[in-house]
Amino acid sequence: MLSENGKCSSSLGKHPALVWDDVRVFLMIARQGTLSSAATAMGLGVATLTRRLDRLEAALGVALFLRQQSGYTLAPEGHALLKRAEAMEDAALSFDAFRDTNAPLSGVVRVATAENIAHECILPHLHAFYARYPNLRVELLTDVSSVSVHRHEADLAIRMVRPERGNVRFKRLATLGYGLYASAEYVARHSIDPHSVTVDALSSGAAEFIGWSAAFAHLPAAQWLERALEGRAPVLMTTSVATQITAARAHLGCVVAPHFLARDAGLVCVARELGIDQPIYLVIQSDLAQSPRTRVLADFLSECVAAHGDRLSGKAFS
């Protein structure tokens, strides 16, 4: 049972008392994988975390982690405890949410997203959000390759990849549609008829392509291009879609790009259906899902993306 000082006492007295802060330490180490990362995330020292973990394991009478040189991984007993610990966390957060219901929302919420989504969907509407919540501030992180919600480097994220790991919740907001585009001058110079040309014909040498550098080979657009070129080299490789679109506007070749970006740049659609459209997800840390300030921003972001759904998917240009 929970004692007055926040500890769980045992009427039998077989084990030391449980302390909620020790359970929080267990959850953070499970999510971060190392003591140093968990200590940084919680703003505590490594020695303090070690002491609290030792105290929790003593109270439970089991070892929760396998200590390895590369970090901490959950032992079977730790896996068995994880859902119970998360339930305790949800309960504690619900108390915080109840306490803060009538308080003015303030502080900073960190959002990780692609720069194009930030420009198209978020920034045009942010003034309305600030008008409603004048004491809240948004930190917009567009260097998405190095920002992780799972590692608590952001509170929310808008992603084009379905989360497969981590203590996060997510929902699908819209679809990002892709097509093959080129400048009107390039299309005319190469006698490309957008209404009848096939991708096979373009790939066989009728056109040149602007692609991605090797570090971005995992992207769906880069993988599509690799299949289409069948060993041919792109005329140019870059590290951003903005640079690729600028190159296409400079008549260097065809580019695989989101419909809304290519259309805004005045490019001509050469092939509309490439089979690489991506779902857009809102991702949130599970331990922040009940936070009022995070929740209101999550609702705002969902509305922003939904309002641009037809442009993002390409339906607006059909």
mmCIF file of C-alpha atoms in Angstrom:
data_model
loop_
_atom_site.group_PDB
_atom_site.id
_atom_site.type_symbol
_atom_site.label_atom_id
_atom_site.label_comp_id
_atom_site.label_asym_id
_atom_site.label_seq_id
_atom_site.Cartn_x
_atom_site.Cartn_y
_atom_site.Cartn_z
ATOM 1 C CA MET A 1 0.000 0.000 0.000
ATOM 2 C CA LEU A 2 1.058 3.654 -0.538
ATOM 3 C CA SER A 3 2.288 5.337 2.627
ATOM 4 C CA GLU A 4 1.959 9.035 3.472
ATOM 5 C CA ASN A 5 5.492 9.799 2.257
ATOM 6 C CA GLY A 6 4.792 8.448 -1.247
ATOM 7 C CA LYS A 7 6.237 4.982 -0.616
ATOM 8 C CA CYS A 8 4.520 1.666 -1.109
ATOM 9 C CA SER A 9 4.736 -0.136 2.226
ATOM 10 C CA SER A 10 4.342 -3.839 2.775
ATOM 11 C CA SER A 11 2.353 -5.110 5.722
ATOM 12 C CA LEU A 12 4.541 -8.207 5.761
ATOM 13 C CA GLY A 13 7.773 -6.237 5.821
ATOM 14 C CA LYS A 14 9.604 -8.712 3.600
ATOM 15 C CA HIS A 15 11.051 -6.101 1.227
ATOM 16 C CA PRO A 16 12.035 -2.428 1.431
ATOM 17 C CA ALA A 17 9.334 0.102 0.482
ATOM 18 C CA LEU A 18 8.693 1.003 -3.168
ATOM 19 C CA VAL A 19 9.251 4.635 -4.186
ATOM 20 C CA TRP A 20 7.547 6.114 -7.259
ATOM 21 C CA ASP A 21 10.660 8.057 -8.285
ATOM 22 C CA ASP A 22 12.529 4.752 -8.487
ATOM 23 C CA VAL A 23 9.914 3.401 -10.886
ATOM 24 C CA ARG A 24 10.370 6.533 -13.031
ATOM 25 C CA VAL A 25 14.095 5.788 -13.149
ATOM 26 C CA PHE A 26 13.372 2.216 -14.250
ATOM 27 C CA LEU A 27 11.166 3.467 -17.099
ATOM 28 C CA MET A 28 13.695 6.040 -18.272
ATOM 29 C CA ILE A 29 16.584 3.554 -18.336
ATOM 30 C CA ALA A 30 14.383 1.079 -20.239
ATOM 31 C CA ARG A 31 13.638 3.770 -22.839
ATOM 32 C CA GLN A 32 17.098 5.279 -23.115
ATOM 33 C CA GLY A 33 19.185 2.120 -22.892
ATOM 34 C CA THR A 34 22.077 3.679 -20.947
ATOM 35 C CA LEU A 35 22.484 5.256 -17.529
ATOM 36 C CA SER A 36 24.123 8.368 -18.934
ATOM 37 C CA SER A 37 21.303 9.042 -21.417
ATOM 38 C CA ALA A 38 18.655 8.411 -18.760
ATOM 39 C CA ALA A 39 20.462 10.713 -16.323
ATOM 40 C CA THR A 40 20.586 13.488 -18.928
ATOM 41 C CA ALA A 41 16.903 13.076 -19.784
ATOM 42 C CA MET A 42 15.907 13.287 -16.110
ATOM 43 C CA GLY A 43 18.388 15.984 -15.128
ATOM 44 C CA LEU A 44 19.976 13.761 -12.502
ATOM 45 C CA GLY A 45 23.417 12.347 -11.872
ATOM 46 C CA VAL A 46 24.399 8.826 -12.866
ATOM 47 C CA ALA A 47 25.175 7.988 -9.241
ATOM 48 C CA THR A 48 21.668 9.044 -8.201
ATOM 49 C CA LEU A 49 20.077 6.910 -10.922
ATOM 50 C CA THR A 50 22.204 3.923 -9.960
ATOM 51 C CA ARG A 51 21.238 4.287 -6.330
ATOM 52 C CA ARG A 52 17.531 4.530 -7.131
ATOM 53 C CA LEU A 53 17.632 1.535 -9.482
ATOM 54 C CA ASP A 54 19.458 -0.522 -6.859
ATOM 55 C CA ARG A 55 16.817 0.470 -4.315
ATOM 56 C CA LEU A 56 13.979 -0.572 -6.643
ATOM 57 C CA GLU A 57 15.578 -3.931 -7.400
ATOM 58 C CA ALA A 58 16.115 -4.494 -3.668
ATOM 59 C CA ALA A 59 12.472 -3.666 -2.974
ATOM 60 C CA LEU A 60 11.314 -6.131 -5.654
ATOM 61 C CA GLY A 61 13.944 -8.750 -4.947
ATOM 62 C CA VAL A 62 14.885 -9.160 -8.635
ATOM 63 C CA ALA A 63 17.355 -7.782 -11.171
ATOM 64 C CA LEU A 64 15.460 -5.726 -13.772
ATOM 65 C CA PHE A 65 18.268 -5.185 -16.281
ATOM 66 C CA LEU A 66 21.115 -7.037 -17.899
ATOM 67 C CA ARG A 67 24.175 -4.812 -17.395
ATOM 68 C CA GLN A 68 26.260 -4.883 -20.570
ATOM 69 C CA GLN A 69 29.175 -2.807 -21.796
ATOM 70 C CA SER A 70 26.994 -1.319 -24.531
ATOM 71 C CA GLY A 71 24.194 -0.387 -22.127
ATOM 72 C CA TYR A 72 21.260 -1.733 -20.139
ATOM 73 C CA THR A 73 18.723 -4.155 -21.613
ATOM 74 C CA LEU A 74 15.616 -5.408 -19.860
ATOM 75 C CA ALA A 75 15.888 -8.737 -18.080
ATOM 76 C CA PRO A 76 12.832 -11.032 -18.259
ATOM 77 C CA GLU A 77 11.718 -9.652 -14.882
ATOM 78 C CA GLY A 78 12.064 -6.127 -16.271
ATOM 79 C CA HIS A 79 9.913 -6.986 -19.279
ATOM 80 C CA ALA A 80 7.288 -8.411 -16.933
ATOM 81 C CA LEU A 81 7.280 -5.202 -14.888
ATOM 82 C CA LEU A 82 7.252 -2.732 -17.790
ATOM 83 C CA LYS A 83 3.493 -2.535 -18.422
ATOM 84 C CA ARG A 84 2.777 -2.230 -14.703
ATOM 85 C CA ALA A 85 5.278 0.599 -14.426
ATOM 86 C CA GLU A 86 3.728 2.368 -17.416
ATOM 87 C CA ALA A 87 0.297 2.013 -15.795
ATOM 88 C CA MET A 88 1.679 3.684 -12.658
ATOM 89 C CA GLU A 89 3.102 6.446 -14.861
ATOM 90 C CA ASP A 90 -0.247 7.003 -16.594
ATOM 91 C CA ALA A 91 -1.952 7.234 -13.222
ATOM 92 C CA ALA A 92 0.568 9.781 -11.965
ATOM 93 C CA LEU A 93 0.184 11.854 -15.140
ATOM 94 C CA SER A 94 -3.582 11.831 -14.779
ATOM 95 C CA PHE A 95 -3.127 13.448 -11.362
ATOM 96 C CA ASP A 96 -0.944 16.125 -12.956
ATOM 97 C CA ALA A 97 -3.512 16.711 -15.680
ATOM 98 C CA PHE A 98 -6.281 17.035 -13.070
ATOM 99 C CA ARG A 99 -4.194 19.492 -11.098
ATOM 100 C CA ASP A 100 -3.434 21.606 -14.160
ATOM 101 C CA THR A 101 -6.933 21.615 -15.691
ATOM 102 C CA ASN A 102 -7.768 25.153 -14.608
ATOM 103 C CA ALA A 103 -4.249 26.570 -14.723
ATOM 104 C CA PRO A 104 -3.127 28.747 -17.680
ATOM 105 C CA LEU A 105 -1.091 26.622 -20.070
ATOM 106 C CA SER A 106 2.522 27.719 -20.295
ATOM 107 C CA GLY A 107 5.971 26.430 -21.157
ATOM 108 C CA VAL A 108 7.643 25.058 -24.269
ATOM 109 C CA VAL A 109 6.559 22.067 -26.388
ATOM 110 C CA ARG A 110 9.075 20.623 -28.858
ATOM 111 C CA VAL A 111 7.823 19.501 -32.278
ATOM 112 C CA ALA A 112 9.977 17.581 -34.755
ATOM 113 C CA THR A 113 8.896 17.573 -38.386
ATOM 114 C CA ALA A 114 10.122 17.942 -41.950
ATOM 115 C CA GLU A 115 10.900 21.505 -42.960
ATOM 116 C CA ASN A 116 8.400 21.356 -45.824
ATOM 117 C CA ILE A 117 5.582 20.296 -43.496
ATOM 118 C CA ALA A 118 6.545 23.103 -41.109
ATOM 119 C CA HIS A 119 6.428 25.678 -43.909
ATOM 120 C CA GLU A 120 3.232 24.404 -45.523
ATOM 121 C CA CYS A 121 1.067 23.294 -42.600
ATOM 122 C CA ILE A 122 2.265 24.724 -39.290
ATOM 123 C CA LEU A 123 3.787 28.181 -39.632
ATOM 124 C CA PRO A 124 0.860 29.765 -41.546
ATOM 125 C CA HIS A 125 -1.460 28.933 -38.616
ATOM 126 C CA LEU A 126 0.825 29.316 -35.592
ATOM 127 C CA HIS A 127 -0.291 32.877 -34.849
ATOM 128 C CA ALA A 128 -3.829 31.585 -34.185
ATOM 129 C CA PHE A 129 -2.468 29.018 -31.731
ATOM 130 C CA TYR A 130 -0.487 31.698 -29.887
ATOM 131 C CA ALA A 131 -3.553 33.937 -29.752
ATOM 132 C CA ARG A 132 -5.407 31.192 -27.908
ATOM 133 C CA TYR A 133 -2.495 30.105 -25.699
ATOM 134 C CA PRO A 134 -0.343 33.222 -25.221
ATOM 135 C CA ASN A 135 1.861 31.633 -22.547
ATOM 136 C CA LEU A 136 2.739 28.550 -24.607
ATOM 137 C CA ARG A 137 5.709 28.454 -26.945
ATOM 138 C CA VAL A 138 6.626 25.983 -29.693
ATOM 139 C CA GLU A 139 10.157 24.805 -30.428
ATOM 140 C CA LEU A 140 10.145 23.634 -34.043
ATOM 141 C CA LEU A 141 12.843 21.050 -34.828
ATOM 142 C CA THR A 142 13.264 20.497 -38.563
ATOM 143 C CA ASP A 143 16.580 18.622 -38.435
ATOM 144 C CA VAL A 144 14.506 15.442 -38.274
ATOM 145 C CA SER A 145 17.307 13.007 -39.064
ATOM 146 C CA SER A 146 18.772 13.528 -35.589
ATOM 147 C CA VAL A 147 15.639 14.115 -33.483
ATOM 148 C CA SER A 148 13.771 11.256 -31.795
ATOM 149 C CA VAL A 149 10.513 11.279 -29.830
ATOM 150 C CA HIS A 150 11.426 7.844 -28.471
ATOM 151 C CA ARG A 151 14.641 9.274 -26.956
ATOM 152 C CA HIS A 152 12.680 12.212 -25.509
ATOM 153 C CA GLU A 153 14.454 14.719 -27.780
ATOM 154 C CA ALA A 154 11.040 16.004 -28.891
ATOM 155 C CA ASP A 155 7.579 15.914 -27.318
ATOM 156 C CA LEU A 156 5.663 15.552 -30.575
ATOM 157 C CA ALA A 157 6.576 14.706 -34.147
ATOM 158 C CA ILE A 158 4.977 14.667 -37.581
ATOM 159 C CA ARG A 159 6.557 11.766 -39.409
ATOM 160 C CA MET A 160 6.243 9.948 -42.712
ATOM 161 C CA VAL A 161 7.305 6.652 -41.102
ATOM 162 C CA ARG A 162 5.094 4.532 -38.837
ATOM 163 C CA PRO A 163 6.767 4.152 -35.416
ATOM 164 C CA GLU A 164 7.820 0.564 -34.764
ATOM 165 C CA ARG A 165 9.455 0.927 -31.348
ATOM 166 C CA GLY A 166 9.512 3.040 -28.251
ATOM 167 C CA ASN A 167 6.962 4.218 -25.716
ATOM 168 C CA VAL A 168 4.998 6.400 -28.144
ATOM 169 C CA ARG A 169 1.463 6.817 -29.385
ATOM 170 C CA PHE A 170 0.579 7.798 -32.931
ATOM 171 C CA LYS A 171 -2.265 8.410 -35.336
ATOM 172 C CA ARG A 172 -2.440 8.824 -39.091
ATOM 173 C CA LEU A 173 -3.273 12.348 -40.237
ATOM 174 C CA ALA A 174 -2.983 12.406 -44.036
ATOM 175 C CA THR A 175 -1.037 11.112 -47.047
ATOM 176 C CA LEU A 176 1.972 12.684 -48.750
ATOM 177 C CA GLY A 177 1.703 12.070 -52.491
ATOM 178 C CA TYR A 178 4.665 11.928 -54.900
ATOM 179 C CA GLY A 179 5.024 12.338 -58.649
ATOM 180 C CA LEU A 180 7.705 12.725 -61.288
ATOM 181 C CA TYR A 181 8.221 16.340 -62.345
ATOM 182 C CA ALA A 182 10.314 18.472 -64.709
ATOM 183 C CA SER A 183 10.370 22.041 -65.970
ATOM 184 C CA ALA A 184 8.205 23.001 -68.948
ATOM 185 C CA GLU A 185 11.357 23.853 -70.906
ATOM 186 C CA TYR A 186 12.900 20.430 -70.148
ATOM 187 C CA VAL A 187 9.692 18.657 -71.181
ATOM 188 C CA ALA A 188 9.597 20.566 -74.479
ATOM 189 C CA ARG A 189 13.311 20.113 -75.206
ATOM 190 C CA HIS A 190 13.045 16.319 -74.797
ATOM 191 C CA SER A 191 9.661 16.062 -76.548
ATOM 192 C CA ILE A 192 8.099 14.459 -73.464
ATOM 193 C CA ASP A 193 4.315 14.112 -73.622
ATOM 194 C CA PRO A 194 3.111 13.976 -70.004
ATOM 195 C CA HIS A 195 -0.164 12.414 -71.151
ATOM 196 C CA SER A 196 1.349 9.379 -72.860
ATOM 197 C CA VAL A 197 4.984 8.925 -71.841
ATOM 198 C CA THR A 198 5.811 5.913 -69.678
ATOM 199 C CA VAL A 199 8.277 5.722 -66.845
ATOM 200 C CA ASP A 200 10.022 2.862 -68.677
ATOM 201 C CA ALA A 201 10.586 5.114 -71.676
ATOM 202 C CA LEU A 202 11.989 7.879 -69.507
ATOM 203 C CA SER A 203 14.227 5.467 -67.614
ATOM 204 C CA SER A 204 15.625 3.958 -70.798
ATOM 205 C CA GLY A 205 17.329 7.206 -71.713
ATOM 206 C CA ALA A 206 14.655 9.652 -72.819
ATOM 207 C CA ALA A 207 15.319 11.804 -69.774
ATOM 208 C CA GLU A 208 17.812 12.454 -67.024
ATOM 209 C CA PHE A 209 17.037 12.290 -63.324
ATOM 210 C CA ILE A 210 17.975 14.266 -60.236
ATOM 211 C CA GLY A 211 18.533 11.974 -57.253
ATOM 212 C CA TRP A 212 19.648 11.577 -53.673
ATOM 213 C CA SER A 213 23.136 11.200 -52.223
ATOM 214 C CA ALA A 214 24.058 7.739 -50.916
ATOM 215 C CA ALA A 215 23.332 8.667 -47.291
ATOM 216 C CA PHE A 216 19.639 9.032 -48.217
ATOM 217 C CA ALA A 217 19.311 5.749 -50.112
ATOM 218 C CA HIS A 218 16.684 4.559 -47.588
ATOM 219 C CA LEU A 219 14.124 7.158 -48.698
ATOM 220 C CA PRO A 220 11.217 5.847 -50.821
ATOM 221 C CA ALA A 221 11.962 8.410 -53.539
ATOM 222 C CA ALA A 222 15.612 7.332 -53.699
ATOM 223 C CA GLN A 223 14.652 3.649 -53.835
ATOM 224 C CA TRP A 224 12.123 4.294 -56.616
ATOM 225 C CA LEU A 225 14.755 6.154 -58.604
ATOM 226 C CA GLU A 226 17.308 3.369 -58.151
ATOM 227 C CA ARG A 227 14.827 0.846 -59.529
ATOM 228 C CA ALA A 228 13.872 3.108 -62.439
ATOM 229 C CA LEU A 229 17.437 3.912 -63.496
ATOM 230 C CA GLU A 230 18.615 0.270 -63.397
ATOM 231 C CA GLY A 231 22.255 1.216 -62.983
ATOM 232 C CA ARG A 232 22.278 4.555 -64.788
ATOM 233 C CA ALA A 233 23.699 7.434 -62.768
ATOM 234 C CA PRO A 234 21.547 10.486 -61.958
ATOM 235 C CA VAL A 235 22.611 13.724 -63.571
ATOM 236 C CA LEU A 236 22.830 15.255 -60.081
ATOM 237 C CA MET A 237 22.673 13.938 -56.519
ATOM 238 C CA THR A 238 21.714 16.159 -53.574
ATOM 239 C CA THR A 239 20.825 15.982 -49.890
ATOM 240 C CA SER A 240 17.516 17.880 -49.906
ATOM 241 C CA VAL A 241 14.286 17.928 -51.867
ATOM 242 C CA ALA A 242 14.430 21.730 -52.016
ATOM 243 C CA THR A 243 17.735 21.551 -53.893
ATOM 244 C CA GLN A 244 16.338 18.902 -56.227
ATOM 245 C CA ILE A 245 13.347 21.051 -57.105
ATOM 246 C CA THR A 246 15.622 24.037 -57.748
ATOM 247 C CA ALA A 247 17.711 21.816 -60.034
ATOM 248 C CA ALA A 248 14.586 20.722 -61.891
ATOM 249 C CA ARG A 249 13.547 24.361 -62.312
ATOM 250 C CA ALA A 250 17.022 24.935 -63.792
ATOM 251 C CA HIS A 251 16.115 22.333 -66.477
ATOM 252 C CA LEU A 252 18.633 19.679 -65.333
ATOM 253 C CA GLY A 253 16.242 16.747 -65.383
ATOM 254 C CA CYS A 254 13.253 15.009 -63.800
ATOM 255 C CA VAL A 255 12.750 14.886 -60.049
ATOM 256 C CA VAL A 256 10.678 12.677 -57.735
ATOM 257 C CA ALA A 257 8.975 15.159 -55.421
ATOM 258 C CA PRO A 258 5.838 15.719 -53.335
ATOM 259 C CA HIS A 259 3.057 17.041 -55.542
ATOM 260 C CA PHE A 260 2.475 20.202 -53.541
ATOM 261 C CA LEU A 261 6.133 21.262 -53.586
ATOM 262 C CA ALA A 262 6.604 20.573 -57.296
ATOM 263 C CA ARG A 263 3.368 22.326 -58.270
ATOM 264 C CA ASP A 264 4.193 25.376 -56.141
ATOM 265 C CA ALA A 265 7.537 25.529 -57.957
ATOM 266 C CA GLY A 266 5.804 25.600 -61.343
ATOM 267 C CA LEU A 267 7.006 22.161 -62.495
ATOM 268 C CA VAL A 268 5.118 19.937 -64.923
ATOM 269 C CA CYS A 269 3.877 16.507 -63.800
ATOM 270 C CA VAL A 270 5.417 13.856 -66.041
ATOM 271 C CA ALA A 271 4.131 10.806 -64.115
ATOM 272 C CA ARG A 272 1.558 11.076 -61.346
ATOM 273 C CA GLU A 273 1.355 7.602 -59.787
ATOM 274 C CA LEU A 274 4.701 6.246 -58.596
ATOM 275 C CA GLY A 275 3.455 3.949 -55.827
ATOM 276 C CA ILE A 276 5.520 5.611 -53.095
ATOM 277 C CA ASP A 277 2.922 7.829 -51.395
ATOM 278 C CA GLN A 278 3.622 8.021 -47.657
ATOM 279 C CA PRO A 279 1.258 8.196 -44.675
ATOM 280 C CA ILE A 280 1.750 11.171 -42.360
ATOM 281 C CA TYR A 281 1.656 10.354 -38.632
ATOM 282 C CA LEU A 282 1.403 12.420 -35.492
ATOM 283 C CA VAL A 283 3.686 10.814 -32.889
ATOM 284 C CA ILE A 284 3.628 11.683 -29.194
ATOM 285 C CA GLN A 285 5.490 10.412 -26.150
ATOM 286 C CA SER A 286 3.138 8.168 -24.187
ATOM 287 C CA ASP A 287 4.145 9.797 -20.928
ATOM 288 C CA LEU A 288 3.094 13.197 -22.310
ATOM 289 C CA ALA A 289 -0.199 12.109 -23.861
ATOM 290 C CA GLN A 290 -2.158 13.413 -20.854
ATOM 291 C CA SER A 291 -0.216 16.655 -20.505
ATOM 292 C CA PRO A 292 -2.659 19.522 -21.239
ATOM 293 C CA ARG A 293 -0.128 21.697 -23.069
ATOM 294 C CA THR A 294 1.073 18.784 -25.209
ATOM 295 C CA ARG A 295 -2.471 17.681 -25.902
ATOM 296 C CA VAL A 296 -3.651 21.103 -27.140
ATOM 297 C CA LEU A 297 -0.657 21.362 -29.470
ATOM 298 C CA ALA A 298 -1.266 17.823 -30.737
ATOM 299 C CA ASP A 299 -4.867 18.773 -31.563
ATOM 300 C CA PHE A 300 -3.671 21.949 -33.301
ATOM 301 C CA LEU A 301 -1.138 20.042 -35.427
ATOM 302 C CA SER A 302 -3.745 17.445 -36.378
ATOM 303 C CA GLU A 303 -6.090 20.188 -37.567
ATOM 304 C CA CYS A 304 -3.329 21.945 -39.514
ATOM 305 C CA VAL A 305 -2.302 18.837 -41.431
ATOM 306 C CA ALA A 306 -5.907 17.808 -42.064
ATOM 307 C CA ALA A 307 -6.678 21.277 -43.480
ATOM 308 C CA HIS A 308 -3.953 20.747 -46.099
ATOM 309 C CA GLY A 309 -4.797 17.096 -46.740
ATOM 310 C CA ASP A 310 -5.804 17.467 -50.402
ATOM 311 C CA ARG A 311 -2.677 19.479 -51.259
ATOM 312 C CA LEU A 312 -0.406 17.063 -49.434
ATOM 313 C CA SER A 313 -1.891 14.023 -51.169
ATOM 314 C CA GLY A 314 -2.028 15.720 -54.577
ATOM 315 C CA LYS A 315 -5.814 15.458 -54.921
ATOM 316 C CA ALA A 316 -6.007 19.242 -55.164
ATOM 317 C CA PHE A 317 -4.087 19.041 -58.454
ATOM 318 C CA SER A 318 -6.054 16.229 -60.091
#
